[in-house]
PDB file of C-alpha atoms in Angstrom:
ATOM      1  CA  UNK A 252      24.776  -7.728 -59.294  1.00 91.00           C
ATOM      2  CA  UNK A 253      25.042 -10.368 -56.714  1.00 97.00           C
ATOM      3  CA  UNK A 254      23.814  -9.952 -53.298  1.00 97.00           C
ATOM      4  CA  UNK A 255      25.485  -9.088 -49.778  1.00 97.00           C
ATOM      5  CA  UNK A 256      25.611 -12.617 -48.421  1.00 98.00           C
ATOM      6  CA  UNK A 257      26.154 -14.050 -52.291  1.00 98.00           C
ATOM      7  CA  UNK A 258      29.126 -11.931 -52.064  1.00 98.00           C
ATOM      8  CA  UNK A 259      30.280 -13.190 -48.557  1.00 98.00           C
ATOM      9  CA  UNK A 260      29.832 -16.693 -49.866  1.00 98.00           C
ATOM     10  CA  UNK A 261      31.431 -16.261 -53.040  1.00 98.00           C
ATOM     11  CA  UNK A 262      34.438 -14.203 -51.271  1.00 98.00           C
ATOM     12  CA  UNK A 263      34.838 -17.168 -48.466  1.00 98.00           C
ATOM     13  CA  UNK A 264      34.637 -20.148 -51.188  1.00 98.00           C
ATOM     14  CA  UNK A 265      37.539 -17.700 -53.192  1.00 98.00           C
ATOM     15  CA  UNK A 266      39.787 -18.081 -50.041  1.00 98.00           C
ATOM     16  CA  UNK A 267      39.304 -21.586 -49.474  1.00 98.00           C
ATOM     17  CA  UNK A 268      40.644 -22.361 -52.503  1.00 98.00           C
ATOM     18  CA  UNK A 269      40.379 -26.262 -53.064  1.00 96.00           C
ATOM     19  CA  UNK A 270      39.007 -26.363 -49.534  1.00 95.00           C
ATOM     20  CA  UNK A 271      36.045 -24.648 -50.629  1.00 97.00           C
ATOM     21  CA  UNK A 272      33.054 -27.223 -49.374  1.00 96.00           C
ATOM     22  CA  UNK A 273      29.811 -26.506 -47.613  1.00 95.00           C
ATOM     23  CA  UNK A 274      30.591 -26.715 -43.842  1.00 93.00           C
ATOM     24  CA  UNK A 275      34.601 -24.836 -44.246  1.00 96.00           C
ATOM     25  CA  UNK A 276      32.618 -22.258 -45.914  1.00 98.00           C
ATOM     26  CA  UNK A 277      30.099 -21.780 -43.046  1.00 98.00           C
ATOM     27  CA  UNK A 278      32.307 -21.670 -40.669  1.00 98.00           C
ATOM     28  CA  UNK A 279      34.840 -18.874 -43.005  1.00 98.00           C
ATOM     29  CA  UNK A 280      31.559 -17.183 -43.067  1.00 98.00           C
ATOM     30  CA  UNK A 281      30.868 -17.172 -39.299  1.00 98.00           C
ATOM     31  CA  UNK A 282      34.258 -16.292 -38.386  1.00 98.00           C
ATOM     32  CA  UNK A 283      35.068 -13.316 -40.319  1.00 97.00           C
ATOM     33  CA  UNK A 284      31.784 -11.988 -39.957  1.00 97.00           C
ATOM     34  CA  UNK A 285      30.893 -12.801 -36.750  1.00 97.00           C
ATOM     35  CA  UNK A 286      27.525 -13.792 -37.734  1.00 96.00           C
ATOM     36  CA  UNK A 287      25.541 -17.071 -37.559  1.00 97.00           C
ATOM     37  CA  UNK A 288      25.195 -18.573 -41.072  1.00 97.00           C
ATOM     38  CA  UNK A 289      22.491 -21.542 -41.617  1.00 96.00           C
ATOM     39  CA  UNK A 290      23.235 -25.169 -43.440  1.00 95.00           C
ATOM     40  CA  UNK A 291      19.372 -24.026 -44.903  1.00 96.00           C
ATOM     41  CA  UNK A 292      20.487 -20.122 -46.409  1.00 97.00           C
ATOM     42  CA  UNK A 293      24.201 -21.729 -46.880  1.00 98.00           C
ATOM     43  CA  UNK A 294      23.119 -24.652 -49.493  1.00 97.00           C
ATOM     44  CA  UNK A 295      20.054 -22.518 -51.289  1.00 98.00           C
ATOM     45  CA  UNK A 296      22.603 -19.250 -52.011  1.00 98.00           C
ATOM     46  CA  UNK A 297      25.173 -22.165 -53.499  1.00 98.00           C
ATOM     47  CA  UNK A 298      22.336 -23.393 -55.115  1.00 98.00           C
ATOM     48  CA  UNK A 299      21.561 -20.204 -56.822  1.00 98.00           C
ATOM     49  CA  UNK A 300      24.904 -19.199 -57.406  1.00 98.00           C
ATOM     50  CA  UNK A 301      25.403 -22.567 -59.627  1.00 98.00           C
ATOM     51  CA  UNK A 302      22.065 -22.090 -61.287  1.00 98.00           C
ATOM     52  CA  UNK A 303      23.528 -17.957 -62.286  1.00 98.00           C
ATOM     53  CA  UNK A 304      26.790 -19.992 -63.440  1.00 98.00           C
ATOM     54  CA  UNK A 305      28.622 -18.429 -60.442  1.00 98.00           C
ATOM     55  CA  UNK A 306      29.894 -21.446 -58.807  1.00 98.00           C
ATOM     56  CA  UNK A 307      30.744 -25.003 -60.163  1.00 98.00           C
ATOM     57  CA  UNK A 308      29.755 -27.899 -57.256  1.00 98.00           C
ATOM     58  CA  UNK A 309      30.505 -31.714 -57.397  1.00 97.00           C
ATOM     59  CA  UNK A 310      30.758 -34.252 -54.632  1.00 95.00           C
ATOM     60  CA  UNK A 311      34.417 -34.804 -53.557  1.00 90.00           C
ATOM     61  CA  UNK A 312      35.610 -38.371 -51.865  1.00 84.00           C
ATOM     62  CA  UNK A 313      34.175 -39.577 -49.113  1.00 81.00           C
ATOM     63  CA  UNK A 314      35.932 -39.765 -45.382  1.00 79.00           C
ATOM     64  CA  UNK A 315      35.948 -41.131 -42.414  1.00 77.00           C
ATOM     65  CA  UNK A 316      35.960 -37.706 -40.393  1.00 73.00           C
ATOM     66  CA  UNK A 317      32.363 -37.431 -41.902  1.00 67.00           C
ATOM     67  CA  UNK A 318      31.133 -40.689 -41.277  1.00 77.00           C
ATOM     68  CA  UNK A 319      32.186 -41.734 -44.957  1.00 81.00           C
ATOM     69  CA  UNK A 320      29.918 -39.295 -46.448  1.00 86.00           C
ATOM     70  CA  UNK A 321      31.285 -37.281 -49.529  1.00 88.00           C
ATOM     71  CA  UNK A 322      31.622 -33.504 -49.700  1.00 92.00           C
ATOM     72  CA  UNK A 323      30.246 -31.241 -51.868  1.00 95.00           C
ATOM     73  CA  UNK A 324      32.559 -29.128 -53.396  1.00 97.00           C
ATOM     74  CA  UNK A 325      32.664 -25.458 -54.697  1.00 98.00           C
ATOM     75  CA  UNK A 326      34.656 -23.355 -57.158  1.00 98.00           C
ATOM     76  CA  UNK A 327      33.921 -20.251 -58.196  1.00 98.00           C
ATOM     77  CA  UNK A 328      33.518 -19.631 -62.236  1.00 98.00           C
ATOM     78  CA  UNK A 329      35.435 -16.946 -64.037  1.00 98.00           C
ATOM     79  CA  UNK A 330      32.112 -15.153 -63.907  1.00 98.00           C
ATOM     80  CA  UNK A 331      31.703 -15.563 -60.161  1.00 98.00           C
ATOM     81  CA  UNK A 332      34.804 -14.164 -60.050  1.00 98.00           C
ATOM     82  CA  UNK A 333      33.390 -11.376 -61.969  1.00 98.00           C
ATOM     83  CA  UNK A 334      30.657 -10.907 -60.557  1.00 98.00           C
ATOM     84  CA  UNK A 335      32.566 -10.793 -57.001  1.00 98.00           C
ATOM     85  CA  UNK A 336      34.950  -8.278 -58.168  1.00 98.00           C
ATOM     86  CA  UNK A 337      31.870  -6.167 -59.272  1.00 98.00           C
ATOM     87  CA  UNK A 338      30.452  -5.828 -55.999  1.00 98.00           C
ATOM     88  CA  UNK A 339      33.434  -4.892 -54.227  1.00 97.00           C
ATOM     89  CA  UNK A 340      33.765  -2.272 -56.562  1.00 96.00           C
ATOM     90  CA  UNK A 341      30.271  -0.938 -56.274  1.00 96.00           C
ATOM     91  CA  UNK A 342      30.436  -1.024 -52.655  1.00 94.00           C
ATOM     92  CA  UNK A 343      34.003   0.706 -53.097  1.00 93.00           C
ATOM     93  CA  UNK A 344      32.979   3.330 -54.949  1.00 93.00           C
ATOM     94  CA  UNK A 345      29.216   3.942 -52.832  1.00 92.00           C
ATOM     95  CA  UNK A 346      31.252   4.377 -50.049  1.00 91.00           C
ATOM     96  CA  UNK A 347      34.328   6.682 -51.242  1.00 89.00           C
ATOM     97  CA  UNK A 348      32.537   9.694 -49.912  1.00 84.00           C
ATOM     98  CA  UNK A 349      31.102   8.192 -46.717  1.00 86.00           C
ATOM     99  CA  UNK A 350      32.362   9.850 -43.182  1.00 81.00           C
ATOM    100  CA  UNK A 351      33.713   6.178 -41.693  1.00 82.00           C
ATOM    101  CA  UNK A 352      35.715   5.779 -45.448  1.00 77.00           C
ATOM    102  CA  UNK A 353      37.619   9.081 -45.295  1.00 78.00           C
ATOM    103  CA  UNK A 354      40.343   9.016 -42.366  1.00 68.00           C
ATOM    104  CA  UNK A 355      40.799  12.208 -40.410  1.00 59.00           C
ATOM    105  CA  UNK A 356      37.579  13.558 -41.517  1.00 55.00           C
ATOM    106  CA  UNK A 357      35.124  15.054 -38.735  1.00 58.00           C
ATOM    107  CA  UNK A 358      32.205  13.135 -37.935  1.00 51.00           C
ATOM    108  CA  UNK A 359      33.882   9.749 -38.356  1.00 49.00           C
ATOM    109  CA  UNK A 360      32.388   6.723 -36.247  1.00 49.00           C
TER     110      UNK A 360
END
């Protein structure tokens, strides 16, 4: 099973779509979460990911917005797909019973 921020990567490059590159996932990451996410932890999870067969990566063209520098790409793989879909159903069914997953019910936060 893939890891919480694995997860958050693989679920931001999903969105993204053919946008999916390192610094519009970053920022994905940081705005739905609300939490700061590192170039460093950013490029080693990708890194990972690729090396499970999670995500593909490739460099994209160049432009002039980044100083003619290319972009690496990222897509996720049928079995990052998978694998994403797995968590969220783990996580889904760990938390069917808790007090803040069950409306109405006393004790809620």
């Amino acid at each position: 099973m893939v890891g919480e921020f694995e997860y958050v990567l693989l679920t931001a490059a999903a969105t993204l779509g053919d946008d999916a590159y390192g610094a519009a996932i970053r920022q994905q990451i940081e705005s739905t979460t609300g939490r700061r996410c590192s170039i460093g932890a950013l490029y080693t999870t990708i890194d990972r990911l690729e090396s499970k067969g999670l995500v593909a990566t490739w460099m994209g063209e160049a432009t002039s917005e980044r100083g003619g520098r290319a972009k690496r790409m990222v897509r996720l793989t049928p079995q990052g797909v998978r694998a994403a879909k797995d968590f969220y159903n783990a996580i889904i069914r760990v938390s069917r019973k808790a007090s803040w997953a069950v409306e109405g019910r006393k004790g809620t936060v």
